[in-house]
Structures are given as C-alpha cells and as structure tokens.
PDB file of C-alpha atoms and ligand atoms in Angstrom:
ATOM      1  CA  MET A  82      84.630  80.636 104.850  1.00 75.00           C
ATOM      2  CA  ASP A  83      82.169  78.413 106.740  1.00 86.00           C
ATOM      3  CA  ARG A  84      78.925  79.574 108.353  1.00 85.00           C
ATOM      4  CA  ILE A  85      80.381  80.068 111.832  1.00 90.00           C
ATOM      5  CA  MET A  86      83.364  82.083 110.568  1.00 90.00           C
ATOM      6  CA  LEU A  87      81.131  84.180 108.308  1.00 93.00           C
ATOM      7  CA  SER A  88      78.750  84.901 111.152  1.00 95.00           C
ATOM      8  CA  ARG A  89      81.710  86.015 113.351  1.00 94.00           C
ATOM      9  CA  ALA A  90      82.989  88.240 110.541  1.00 94.00           C
ATOM     10  CA  LEU A  91      79.534  89.793 110.109  1.00 96.00           C
ATOM     11  CA  PHE A  92      79.260  90.412 113.842  1.00 96.00           C
ATOM     12  CA  LYS A  93      82.529  92.414 113.638  1.00 96.00           C
ATOM     13  CA  LEU A  94      81.146  94.295 110.637  1.00 96.00           C
ATOM     14  CA  ILE A  95      77.962  95.232 112.518  1.00 97.00           C
ATOM     15  CA  ARG A  96      79.981  96.354 115.558  1.00 97.00           C
ATOM     16  CA  LYS A  97      82.202  98.507 113.358  1.00 97.00           C
ATOM     17  CA  ALA A  98      79.158 100.099 111.703  1.00 97.00           C
ATOM     18  CA  VAL A  99      77.407 101.089 114.922  1.00 98.00           C
ATOM     19  CA  VAL A 100      80.511 102.116 116.894  1.00 98.00           C
ATOM     20  CA  ASP A 101      82.931 103.640 114.402  1.00 97.00           C
ATOM     21  CA  LEU A 102      81.577 106.492 112.253  1.00 98.00           C
ATOM     22  CA  PRO A 103      83.214 106.381 108.779  1.00 97.00           C
ATOM     23  CA  GLY A 104      86.111 108.824 108.289  1.00 97.00           C
ATOM     24  CA  ASP A 105      84.438 110.666 105.397  1.00 98.00           C
ATOM     25  CA  VAL A 106      81.396 111.499 107.549  1.00 98.00           C
ATOM     26  CA  GLU A 107      83.518 112.556 110.523  1.00 98.00           C
ATOM     27  CA  SER A 108      85.670 114.819 108.305  1.00 98.00           C
ATOM     28  CA  ALA A 109      82.546 116.400 106.784  1.00 98.00           C
ATOM     29  CA  LEU A 110      81.149 117.060 110.292  1.00 98.00           C
ATOM     30  CA  ARG A 111      84.482 118.604 111.353  1.00 98.00           C
ATOM     31  CA  GLU A 112      84.603 120.865 108.283  1.00 98.00           C
ATOM     32  CA  ALA A 113      80.970 121.875 108.881  1.00 98.00           C
ATOM     33  CA  ARG A 114      81.746 122.736 112.522  1.00 98.00           C
ATOM     34  CA  ASN A 115      84.687 124.906 111.452  1.00 98.00           C
ATOM     35  CA  ARG A 116      82.581 126.722 108.822  1.00 97.00           C
ATOM     36  CA  GLU A 117      79.381 127.133 110.823  1.00 98.00           C
ATOM     37  CA  ARG A 118      78.520 130.754 111.754  1.00 98.00           C
ATOM     38  CA  ASN A 119      75.574 130.023 114.060  1.00 98.00           C
ATOM     39  CA  GLU A 120      76.898 129.562 117.629  1.00 98.00           C
ATOM     40  CA  ARG A 121      74.205 127.067 118.728  1.00 98.00           C
ATOM     41  CA  ALA A 122      74.731 125.031 115.584  1.00 98.00           C
ATOM     42  CA  LYS A 123      78.506 125.096 116.123  1.00 98.00           C
ATOM     43  CA  THR A 124      78.059 123.810 119.689  1.00 98.00           C
ATOM     44  CA  ILE A 125      75.817 120.978 118.508  1.00 98.00           C
ATOM     45  CA  LEU A 126      78.322 119.927 115.846  1.00 98.00           C
ATOM     46  CA  GLY A 127      81.048 120.013 118.513  1.00 98.00           C
ATOM     47  CA  ASN A 128      78.917 117.779 120.798  1.00 98.00           C
ATOM     48  CA  VAL A 129      78.251 115.380 117.941  1.00 98.00           C
ATOM     49  CA  LEU A 130      81.991 115.078 117.213  1.00 98.00           C
ATOM     50  CA  GLU A 131      82.727 114.494 120.910  1.00 98.00           C
ATOM     51  CA  ASN A 132      80.060 111.771 120.910  1.00 98.00           C
ATOM     52  CA  VAL A 133      81.673 110.146 117.848  1.00 98.00           C
ATOM     53  CA  GLU A 134      85.075 109.995 119.584  1.00 98.00           C
ATOM     54  CA  LEU A 135      83.584 108.698 122.840  1.00 98.00           C
ATOM     55  CA  ALA A 136      81.660 105.909 121.071  1.00 97.00           C
ATOM     56  CA  ARG A 137      84.829 104.781 119.302  1.00 97.00           C
ATOM     57  CA  ARG A 138      86.952 104.917 122.475  1.00 97.00           C
ATOM     58  CA  GLU A 139      84.411 103.089 124.650  1.00 96.00           C
ATOM     59  CA  SER A 140      83.250 100.712 121.886  1.00 96.00           C
ATOM     60  CA  MET A 141      79.660 101.840 122.422  1.00 96.00           C
ATOM     61  CA  PRO A 142      76.938 102.549 119.816  1.00 97.00           C
ATOM     62  CA  ILE A 143      77.149 106.095 118.402  1.00 97.00           C
ATOM     63  CA  CYS A 144      73.379 106.554 118.889  1.00 97.00           C
ATOM     64  CA  GLN A 145      70.869 104.687 121.071  1.00 96.00           C
ATOM     65  CA  ASP A 146      68.770 104.046 117.951  1.00 97.00           C
ATOM     66  CA  THR A 147      70.904 101.472 116.172  1.00 97.00           C
ATOM     67  CA  GLY A 148      68.256 101.453 113.459  1.00 97.00           C
ATOM     68  CA  VAL A 149      67.215  98.835 110.961  1.00 97.00           C
ATOM     69  CA  LEU A 150      70.146  97.022 109.369  1.00 98.00           C
ATOM     70  CA  VAL A 151      70.276  96.788 105.582  1.00 98.00           C
ATOM     71  CA  PHE A 152      72.884  94.482 104.022  1.00 98.00           C
ATOM     72  CA  TYR A 153      74.185  94.888 100.472  1.00 98.00           C
ATOM     73  CA  VAL A 154      75.999  91.827  99.135  1.00 97.00           C
ATOM     74  CA  LYS A 155      78.126  92.180  95.982  1.00 96.00           C
ATOM     75  CA  HIS A 156      79.185  88.813  94.633  1.00 94.00           C
ATOM     76  CA  GLY A 157      80.699  86.990  91.659  1.00 92.00           C
ATOM     77  CA  THR A 158      79.416  83.880  89.940  1.00 85.00           C
ATOM     78  CA  VAL A 159      79.122  81.654  93.002  1.00 84.00           C
ATOM     79  CA  LEU A 160      77.349  82.582  96.231  1.00 88.00           C
ATOM     80  CA  ASP A 161      75.713  80.394  98.829  1.00 91.00           C
ATOM     81  CA  LYS A 162      72.793  82.744  99.587  1.00 92.00           C
ATOM     82  CA  LYS A 163      71.321  80.442 102.213  1.00 94.00           C
ATOM     83  CA  MET A 164      74.586  80.444 104.151  1.00 93.00           C
ATOM     84  CA  VAL A 165      74.942  84.223 103.816  1.00 94.00           C
ATOM     85  CA  GLU A 166      71.422  84.803 105.113  1.00 95.00           C
ATOM     86  CA  THR A 167      71.732  82.355 108.010  1.00 96.00           C
ATOM     87  CA  SER A 168      75.053  83.972 108.971  1.00 96.00           C
ATOM     88  CA  ILE A 169      73.526  87.465 108.846  1.00 97.00           C
ATOM     89  CA  VAL A 170      70.658  86.371 111.107  1.00 98.00           C
ATOM     90  CA  LYS A 171      73.074  84.748 113.604  1.00 97.00           C
ATOM     91  CA  ALA A 172      75.333  87.818 113.612  1.00 98.00           C
ATOM     92  CA  VAL A 173      72.392  90.190 114.179  1.00 98.00           C
ATOM     93  CA  GLN A 174      71.027  88.025 116.984  1.00 98.00           C
ATOM     94  CA  ARG A 175      74.437  87.963 118.691  1.00 98.00           C
ATOM     95  CA  ALA A 176      74.903  91.734 118.278  1.00 98.00           C
ATOM     96  CA  THR A 177      71.492  92.247 119.927  1.00 98.00           C
ATOM     97  CA  ARG A 178      72.298  89.806 122.774  1.00 98.00           C
ATOM     98  CA  GLU A 179      75.590  91.594 123.420  1.00 96.00           C
ATOM     99  CA  ALA A 180      73.793  94.995 123.542  1.00 93.00           C
ATOM    100  CA  MET A 181      75.504  96.267 120.396  1.00 95.00           C
ATOM    101  CA  LEU A 182      72.049  96.674 118.816  1.00 98.00           C
ATOM    102  CA  ARG A 183      68.857  97.888 120.478  1.00 97.00           C
ATOM    103  CA  PRO A 184      65.969  95.479 119.826  1.00 98.00           C
ATOM    104  CA  ASN A 185      64.100  97.688 117.335  1.00 98.00           C
ATOM    105  CA  ILE A 186      62.185  95.240 115.184  1.00 98.00           C
ATOM    106  CA  VAL A 187      58.441  94.738 115.735  1.00 98.00           C
ATOM    107  CA  HIS A 188      55.450  93.208 113.930  1.00 98.00           C
ATOM    108  CA  PRO A 189      54.101  96.202 111.960  1.00 98.00           C
ATOM    109  CA  LEU A 190      50.473  95.731 113.097  1.00 98.00           C
ATOM    110  CA  THR A 191      50.622  94.178 116.579  1.00 98.00           C
ATOM    111  CA  ARG A 192      53.840  96.144 117.412  1.00 98.00           C
ATOM    112  CA  LYS A 193      55.134  93.040 119.240  1.00 98.00           C
ATOM    113  CA  ASN A 194      58.929  93.165 119.429  1.00 98.00           C
ATOM    114  CA  THR A 195      60.699  90.123 117.968  1.00 98.00           C
ATOM    115  CA  GLY A 196      63.376  90.658 120.625  1.00 97.00           C
ATOM    116  CA  ASP A 197      66.446  89.975 118.475  1.00 98.00           C
ATOM    117  CA  ASN A 198      66.196  92.349 115.478  1.00 98.00           C
ATOM    118  CA  THR A 199      65.272  89.508 113.130  1.00 98.00           C
ATOM    119  CA  GLY A 200      61.899  88.403 111.744  1.00 97.00           C
ATOM    120  CA  VAL A 201      59.965  88.034 108.504  1.00 97.00           C
ATOM    121  CA  LYS A 202      62.215  89.304 105.648  1.00 96.00           C
ATOM    122  CA  THR A 203      64.365  90.985 108.309  1.00 96.00           C
ATOM    123  CA  PRO A 204      67.216  91.966 108.263  1.00 97.00           C
ATOM    124  CA  ILE A 205      66.883  93.354 104.752  1.00 97.00           C
ATOM    125  CA  VAL A 206      69.422  91.883 102.291  1.00 97.00           C
ATOM    126  CA  TYR A 207      70.051  93.025  98.707  1.00 97.00           C
ATOM    127  CA  TYR A 208      72.242  91.133  96.248  1.00 96.00           C
ATOM    128  CA  GLU A 209      74.142  92.490  93.274  1.00 96.00           C
ATOM    129  CA  ARG A 210      76.157  90.353  90.890  1.00 95.00           C
ATOM    130  CA  VAL A 211      79.385  92.075  89.844  1.00 94.00           C
ATOM    131  CA  GLU A 212      81.874  90.819  87.238  1.00 92.00           C
ATOM    132  CA  GLY A 213      85.399  90.111  88.443  1.00 88.00           C
ATOM    133  CA  ILE A 214      84.658  89.617  92.147  1.00 88.00           C
ATOM    134  CA  ASP A 215      86.011  86.344  93.572  1.00 86.00           C
ATOM    135  CA  TYR A 216      84.897  86.964  97.146  1.00 90.00           C
ATOM    136  CA  PRO A 217      81.762  88.665  98.395  1.00 92.00           C
ATOM    137  CA  GLU A 218      81.846  92.273  99.533  1.00 96.00           C
ATOM    138  CA  ILE A 219      79.257  92.998 102.171  1.00 97.00           C
ATOM    139  CA  THR A 220      78.166  96.454 103.312  1.00 98.00           C
ATOM    140  CA  VAL A 221      75.885  97.067 106.242  1.00 98.00           C
ATOM    141  CA  LEU A 222      73.940 100.289 106.631  1.00 98.00           C
ATOM    142  CA  ALA A 223      72.343 101.193 109.978  1.00 98.00           C
ATOM    143  CA  LYS A 224      69.268 103.346 109.324  1.00 97.00           C
ATOM    144  CA  GLY A 225      67.610 105.091 112.265  1.00 97.00           C
ATOM    145  CA  ALA A 226      63.857 105.683 112.313  1.00 98.00           C
ATOM    146  CA  GLY A 227      64.144 109.465 112.699  1.00 97.00           C
ATOM    147  CA  SER A 228      65.665 109.849 109.269  1.00 98.00           C
ATOM    148  CA  GLU A 229      63.856 106.925 107.627  1.00 98.00           C
ATOM    149  CA  ASN A 230      60.460 108.359 108.622  1.00 98.00           C
ATOM    150  CA  THR A 231      61.137 111.463 106.542  1.00 98.00           C
ATOM    151  CA  SER A 232      61.724 109.503 103.303  1.00 98.00           C
ATOM    152  CA  THR A 233      59.533 110.625 100.413  1.00 98.00           C
ATOM    153  CA  LEU A 234      58.536 109.390  96.986  1.00 98.00           C
ATOM    154  CA  GLY A 235      57.139 111.635  94.270  1.00 98.00           C
ATOM    155  CA  MET A 236      55.723 110.390  90.983  1.00 98.00           C
ATOM    156  CA  LEU A 237      56.350 113.763  89.361  1.00 98.00           C
ATOM    157  CA  ASP A 238      54.952 115.262  86.187  1.00 98.00           C
ATOM    158  CA  PRO A 239      57.734 114.953  83.577  1.00 98.00           C
ATOM    159  CA  ALA A 240      56.629 118.356  82.209  1.00 98.00           C
ATOM    160  CA  GLY A 241      58.046 119.946  85.387  1.00 98.00           C
ATOM    161  CA  GLY A 242      61.566 119.089  84.147  1.00 97.00           C
ATOM    162  CA  VAL A 243      64.752 119.346  86.193  1.00 98.00           C
ATOM    163  CA  GLU A 244      63.392 122.345  88.104  1.00 98.00           C
ATOM    164  CA  GLY A 245      60.414 120.297  89.279  1.00 98.00           C
ATOM    165  CA  VAL A 246      62.766 117.544  90.444  1.00 98.00           C
ATOM    166  CA  GLU A 247      64.986 120.002  92.298  1.00 98.00           C
ATOM    167  CA  ASP A 248      62.053 121.746  94.002  1.00 98.00           C
ATOM    168  CA  PHE A 249      60.533 118.430  95.111  1.00 98.00           C
ATOM    169  CA  ILE A 250      63.798 117.341  96.774  1.00 98.00           C
ATOM    170  CA  VAL A 251      64.454 120.675  98.493  1.00 98.00           C
ATOM    171  CA  ASP A 252      60.838 120.847  99.671  1.00 98.00           C
ATOM    172  CA  SER A 253      61.044 117.344 101.086  1.00 98.00           C
ATOM    173  CA  ILE A 254      64.123 118.289 103.184  1.00 98.00           C
ATOM    174  CA  LYS A 255      62.445 121.551 104.260  1.00 98.00           C
ATOM    175  CA  LYS A 256      59.343 119.684 105.447  1.00 98.00           C
ATOM    176  CA  ALA A 257      61.500 117.136 107.318  1.00 98.00           C
ATOM    177  CA  GLY A 258      63.009 119.986 109.373  1.00 98.00           C
ATOM    178  CA  GLY A 259      64.924 118.710 112.425  1.00 98.00           C
ATOM    179  CA  LYS A 260      63.246 115.264 112.427  1.00 98.00           C
ATOM    180  CA  PRO A 261      65.969 113.343 110.547  1.00 98.00           C
ATOM    181  CA  CYS A 262      68.666 114.642 112.967  1.00 98.00           C
ATOM    182  CA  PRO A 263      70.497 116.911 110.508  1.00 98.00           C
ATOM    183  CA  PRO A 264      73.035 117.510 109.132  1.00 98.00           C
ATOM    184  CA  THR A 265      72.007 114.706 106.811  1.00 98.00           C
ATOM    185  CA  VAL A 266      73.468 112.918 103.852  1.00 98.00           C
ATOM    186  CA  VAL A 267      70.624 113.216 101.344  1.00 98.00           C
ATOM    187  CA  GLY A 268      70.157 110.096  99.227  1.00 98.00           C
ATOM    188  CA  VAL A 269      68.181 110.685  96.029  1.00 98.00           C
ATOM    189  CA  GLY A 270      66.908 108.133  93.501  1.00 98.00           C
ATOM    190  CA  ILE A 271      65.721 109.436  90.128  1.00 98.00           C
ATOM    191  CA  GLY A 272      64.040 107.293  87.479  1.00 98.00           C
ATOM    192  CA  GLY A 273      63.325 103.581  87.251  1.00 98.00           C
ATOM    193  CA  SER A 274      59.948 102.867  88.832  1.00 98.00           C
ATOM    194  CA  SER A 275      58.467 103.794  92.230  1.00 98.00           C
ATOM    195  CA  ASP A 276      60.246 100.884  93.973  1.00 98.00           C
ATOM    196  CA  LYS A 277      63.519 101.286  92.039  1.00 98.00           C
ATOM    197  CA  ALA A 278      63.714 105.004  92.875  1.00 98.00           C
ATOM    198  CA  MET A 279      63.310 104.219  96.591  1.00 98.00           C
ATOM    199  CA  TYR A 280      65.984 101.511  96.346  1.00 98.00           C
ATOM    200  CA  LEU A 281      68.393 103.900  94.582  1.00 98.00           C
ATOM    201  CA  ALA A 282      67.821 106.688  97.128  1.00 98.00           C
ATOM    202  CA  LYS A 283      68.927 104.420  99.965  1.00 98.00           C
ATOM    203  CA  LYS A 284      71.768 102.863  97.980  1.00 98.00           C
ATOM    204  CA  ALA A 285      73.066 106.394  97.321  1.00 98.00           C
ATOM    205  CA  LEU A 286      73.857 106.570 101.055  1.00 98.00           C
ATOM    206  CA  LEU A 287      76.584 103.947 100.586  1.00 98.00           C
ATOM    207  CA  ARG A 288      78.696 106.379  98.566  1.00 98.00           C
ATOM    208  CA  ASN A 289      81.505 108.219 100.311  1.00 97.00           C
ATOM    209  CA  ILE A 290      81.089 111.935 100.915  1.00 98.00           C
ATOM    210  CA  GLY A 291      83.084 113.768  98.273  1.00 96.00           C
ATOM    211  CA  SER A 292      82.104 111.346  95.498  1.00 97.00           C
ATOM    212  CA  HIS A 293      79.859 112.499  92.663  1.00 97.00           C
ATOM    213  CA  ASN A 294      77.545 110.885  90.138  1.00 98.00           C
ATOM    214  CA  PRO A 295      79.654 110.176  87.004  1.00 98.00           C
ATOM    215  CA  ASP A 296      77.019 111.810  84.726  1.00 98.00           C
ATOM    216  CA  LYS A 297      77.526 115.612  84.627  1.00 98.00           C
ATOM    217  CA  GLU A 298      73.751 116.290  84.510  1.00 98.00           C
ATOM    218  CA  TYR A 299      73.421 114.558  87.869  1.00 98.00           C
ATOM    219  CA  SER A 300      76.666 115.779  89.462  1.00 98.00           C
ATOM    220  CA  ASP A 301      75.634 119.378  88.655  1.00 98.00           C
ATOM    221  CA  LEU A 302      72.244 118.632  90.211  1.00 98.00           C
ATOM    222  CA  GLU A 303      73.996 117.265  93.335  1.00 98.00           C
ATOM    223  CA  ARG A 304      75.959 120.529  93.687  1.00 98.00           C
ATOM    224  CA  ARG A 305      72.913 122.755  93.182  1.00 98.00           C
ATOM    225  CA  LEU A 306      70.876 120.737  95.680  1.00 98.00           C
ATOM    226  CA  TYR A 307      73.697 120.897  98.256  1.00 98.00           C
ATOM    227  CA  GLU A 308      73.752 124.701  97.961  1.00 98.00           C
ATOM    228  CA  ARG A 309      69.968 125.118  98.099  1.00 98.00           C
ATOM    229  CA  ILE A 310      69.461 122.706 101.015  1.00 98.00           C
ATOM    230  CA  ASN A 311      72.148 124.433 103.086  1.00 98.00           C
ATOM    231  CA  LYS A 312      70.426 127.775 102.471  1.00 98.00           C
ATOM    232  CA  LEU A 313      67.194 126.458 104.056  1.00 98.00           C
ATOM    233  CA  GLY A 314      68.509 127.363 107.520  1.00 98.00           C
ATOM    234  CA  VAL A 315      67.229 124.153 109.185  1.00 98.00           C
ATOM    235  CA  GLY A 316      70.671 123.584 110.695  1.00 98.00           C
ATOM    236  CA  PRO A 317      72.060 120.843 112.980  1.00 98.00           C
ATOM    237  CA  MET A 318      69.184 119.123 114.838  1.00 98.00           C
ATOM    238  CA  GLY A 319      66.892 121.870 113.493  1.00 98.00           C
ATOM    239  CA  VAL A 320      68.324 124.743 115.593  1.00 98.00           C
ATOM    240  CA  GLY A 321      69.133 126.869 112.545  1.00 98.00           C
ATOM    241  CA  GLY A 322      72.465 127.583 110.888  1.00 98.00           C
ATOM    242  CA  ASP A 323      74.439 126.953 107.740  1.00 98.00           C
ATOM    243  CA  THR A 324      74.645 123.154 107.933  1.00 98.00           C
ATOM    244  CA  THR A 325      71.497 121.246 106.971  1.00 98.00           C
ATOM    245  CA  CYS A 326      73.187 118.597 104.831  1.00 98.00           C
ATOM    246  CA  LEU A 327      76.696 117.197 104.521  1.00 98.00           C
ATOM    247  CA  ALA A 328      76.242 115.916 100.981  1.00 98.00           C
ATOM    248  CA  VAL A 329      73.660 115.084  98.314  1.00 98.00           C
ATOM    249  CA  HIS A 330      74.096 111.794  96.458  1.00 98.00           C
ATOM    250  CA  VAL A 331      71.966 111.149  93.382  1.00 98.00           C
ATOM    251  CA  GLU A 332      71.654 107.683  91.833  1.00 98.00           C
ATOM    252  CA  ASP A 333      69.740 107.281  88.586  1.00 98.00           C
ATOM    253  CA  ALA A 334      68.038 104.886  86.189  1.00 98.00           C
ATOM    254  CA  GLU A 335      66.156 105.431  82.917  1.00 98.00           C
ATOM    255  CA  CYS A 336      62.371 105.489  83.202  1.00 98.00           C
ATOM    256  CA  HIS A 337      59.054 105.362  81.268  1.00 98.00           C
ATOM    257  CA  THR A 338      58.393 108.373  79.026  1.00 98.00           C
ATOM    258  CA  ALA A 339      55.203 109.189  80.968  1.00 98.00           C
ATOM    259  CA  SER A 340      56.809 108.854  84.441  1.00 98.00           C
ATOM    260  CA  LEU A 341      59.314 110.681  86.595  1.00 98.00           C
ATOM    261  CA  PRO A 342      59.807 108.874  89.921  1.00 98.00           C
ATOM    262  CA  VAL A 343      61.937 110.777  92.471  1.00 98.00           C
ATOM    263  CA  ALA A 344      62.758 109.373  95.902  1.00 98.00           C
ATOM    264  CA  VAL A 345      64.475 111.115  98.814  1.00 98.00           C
ATOM    265  CA  ASN A 346      66.065 109.202 101.677  1.00 98.00           C
ATOM    266  CA  PRO A 347      67.914 111.362 104.208  1.00 98.00           C
ATOM    267  CA  GLN A 348      70.478 109.749 106.499  1.00 98.00           C
ATOM    268  CA  CYS A 349      71.103 111.423 109.878  1.00 98.00           C
ATOM    269  CA  TRP A 350      74.485 112.795 111.010  1.00 98.00           C
ATOM    270  CA  ALA A 351      75.120 109.289 112.443  1.00 98.00           C
ATOM    271  CA  ALA A 352      75.583 108.027 108.870  1.00 98.00           C
ATOM    272  CA  ARG A 353      76.710 104.547 109.889  1.00 98.00           C
ATOM    273  CA  LYS A 354      77.965 102.012 107.412  1.00 97.00           C
ATOM    274  CA  ALA A 355      80.764  99.457 107.210  1.00 97.00           C
ATOM    275  CA  GLU A 356      82.045  97.384 104.321  1.00 97.00           C
ATOM    276  CA  ALA A 357      84.183  94.265 104.229  1.00 95.00           C
ATOM    277  CA  ARG A 358      85.584  91.767 101.748  1.00 94.00           C
ATOM    278  CA  ILE A 359      85.019  88.234 102.955  1.00 90.00           C
ATOM    279  CA  TYR A 360      87.924  85.930 101.993  1.00 88.00           C
ATOM    280  CA  LYS A 361      88.165  82.218 102.695  1.00 84.00           C
ATOM    281  CA  LYS A 362      90.087  82.676 105.932  1.00 83.00           C
ATOM    282  CA  LYS A 363      89.962  86.379 106.733  1.00 86.00           C
ATOM    283  CA  ILE A 364      87.876  89.533 106.587  1.00 87.00           C
ATOM    284  CA  ILE A 365      89.243  92.815 105.267  1.00 92.00           C
ATOM    285  CA  PHE A 366      87.441  96.008 106.236  1.00 90.00           C
ATOM    286  CA  LEU A 367      87.323  98.400 103.288  1.00 88.00           C
TER     287      LEU A 367
HETATM  288  S1  SF4 B 149      67.822 109.725 113.313  1.00 88.30           S
HETATM  289 FE1  SF4 B 149      69.933 109.013 113.583  1.00 88.30          FE
HETATM  290  S2  SF4 B 149      70.895 110.354 115.129  1.00 88.30           S
HETATM  291 FE2  SF4 B 149      68.637 110.651 115.186  1.00 88.30          FE
HETATM  292  S3  SF4 B 149      67.978 109.270 116.839  1.00 88.30           S
HETATM  293 FE3  SF4 B 149      67.752 108.153 114.899  1.00 88.30          FE
HETATM  294  S4  SF4 B 149      69.702 107.055 114.610  1.00 88.30           S
HETATM  295 FE4  SF4 B 149      70.040 108.597 116.194  1.00 88.30          FE
END
C-alpha cells in the first residue's frame, strides 16, 4: 500500500474509532443498564446508549472530546516506519479538517494550539514486532482528557503484597470519582519500571471486555478489583449506583526485587478504539 492509500485507510480507521463505539463496550453498557438498581444511574446509562446509537447513525463523534490519539502498530519483519508515520500525520490532519476530531493538541507550556492535532512526537505511535504477521495491524485509541487526567502511578512497597496493590488501585478509582466519566474500563499495569507500568496500563485498554489476563494470579485480581470498584458507589458520571466500572484489565511484566510499580489508567464509558489489518490493496477492520 502506498502512502496516499495508507493515509486514506487510516482516516477511515480514525473515523470508525470516534464514531462507532466497539460492540463489546456497547454490550457491557447495555448489561449494566439492565442490572443497575439506582434510577438516576439507569437513566444516565440509557442516555449514553442513545448517544452511542445517534453518533453511529449520524456519523458524528460519540463525544465532543475526541481526545489524544494513540496508535499501536503491530508488524512483521519489514515496516516502512517513515511512511507509516507520515500517513498517520496526514490522516489525523484530514480528520481534524473534516471536523471528525476536535483540535485538542497544544504546546504544554505556552498552551498554543497546533490547530491540526499533530506536533512534536504527536500523535503518539508505539511499535511492536510480532512473529508471523505479513501485514501491519494498526489500532487507534482515542483517549479523552477527563479520564487521562485521573491516571496514577504508584511505586509501591513490595512488602504490602497483593493487598497493597489492590488497595492502591481501588483507592485511585475512588479518588477519581466522577471525573473520568464512569463507568470506566480500568487499565492496570503491574511491574516493569515506572514507564513500562504506565505503558501497560494504557495498552490494557485495547483488550476486549470479557477477556482476562492468561495468568490466574492476575485474572483473579481482575475479578476481585471489578467487584470492589463496583461496590464504591461512584456510579455512572458520579451520580451513585452499582456501575462504576465495566471491566478491569491487568497487564503485567516482571520487575526489580526492590520495586513494585503499579499504574492505573481509566478509560471513560466512551472507550473508543478501532483496529485494522492493512493489506497491499485493502483494509480489513478487525
Ligand atoms: S472523559 Fe470521555 S466521555 Fe468524558 S468528556 Fe472526555 S472523552 Fe468524553
């Protein structure tokens, strides 16, 4: 695929991400609405679902904050990174011009808006080499500021054990309250280093709701956290109720014997992501 075709394919991917909420998230919101016992919370979940349908029907962004875009590129042995990055920039600029994306990106100190959602090291792109892939698979995650601003990192005392980890995560969601626009998907990164844990917490948001960490220690932790977080009573948009999170996804890495990094990255109810396989002449949405 040449640069122009790739940029067109990426534009379609961005539009899909910001307009069409993934089916797993929509189903989880629907199940939560049916289960919810708090009337105000039930109404909010109903409004959210109506908004999801409207955005899809009208081909409009699901939320006015189209967030910061983070691209994850899985690739095989050969990848023209320069072409991928140029195509991403072109696609993001076009999506902004065509009002699919709000111009959100500013210089961090002067706060001057770049005007097209691109700039220094922006959009964010991560690469991962995977055996057996002939064509790149690209996922885009749209991350709103409301949820991103409640991300936390703890360099915990290993002596606190699993209980310390669990308490830190639950406390972080409690402190966030209604700010991340709950119900959230809670991304958690455990281990590695401070930066790796943060990376894993966000990457955990790419997993589909209903999936679990393959290691039983972590999948049990995911289930316990889901139960505890939903007992906090924060509820949809912070109005109270049974539904504070839709899922907890834990990703892990080994770490130094004297360290225990734990990162929490909540994603709002508008948990927008889209993934595609980029073939020579076509794009397949996954
Ligand atoms: S946190 Fe999510 S739902 Fe809330 S305003 Fe930001 S993008 Fe929209």
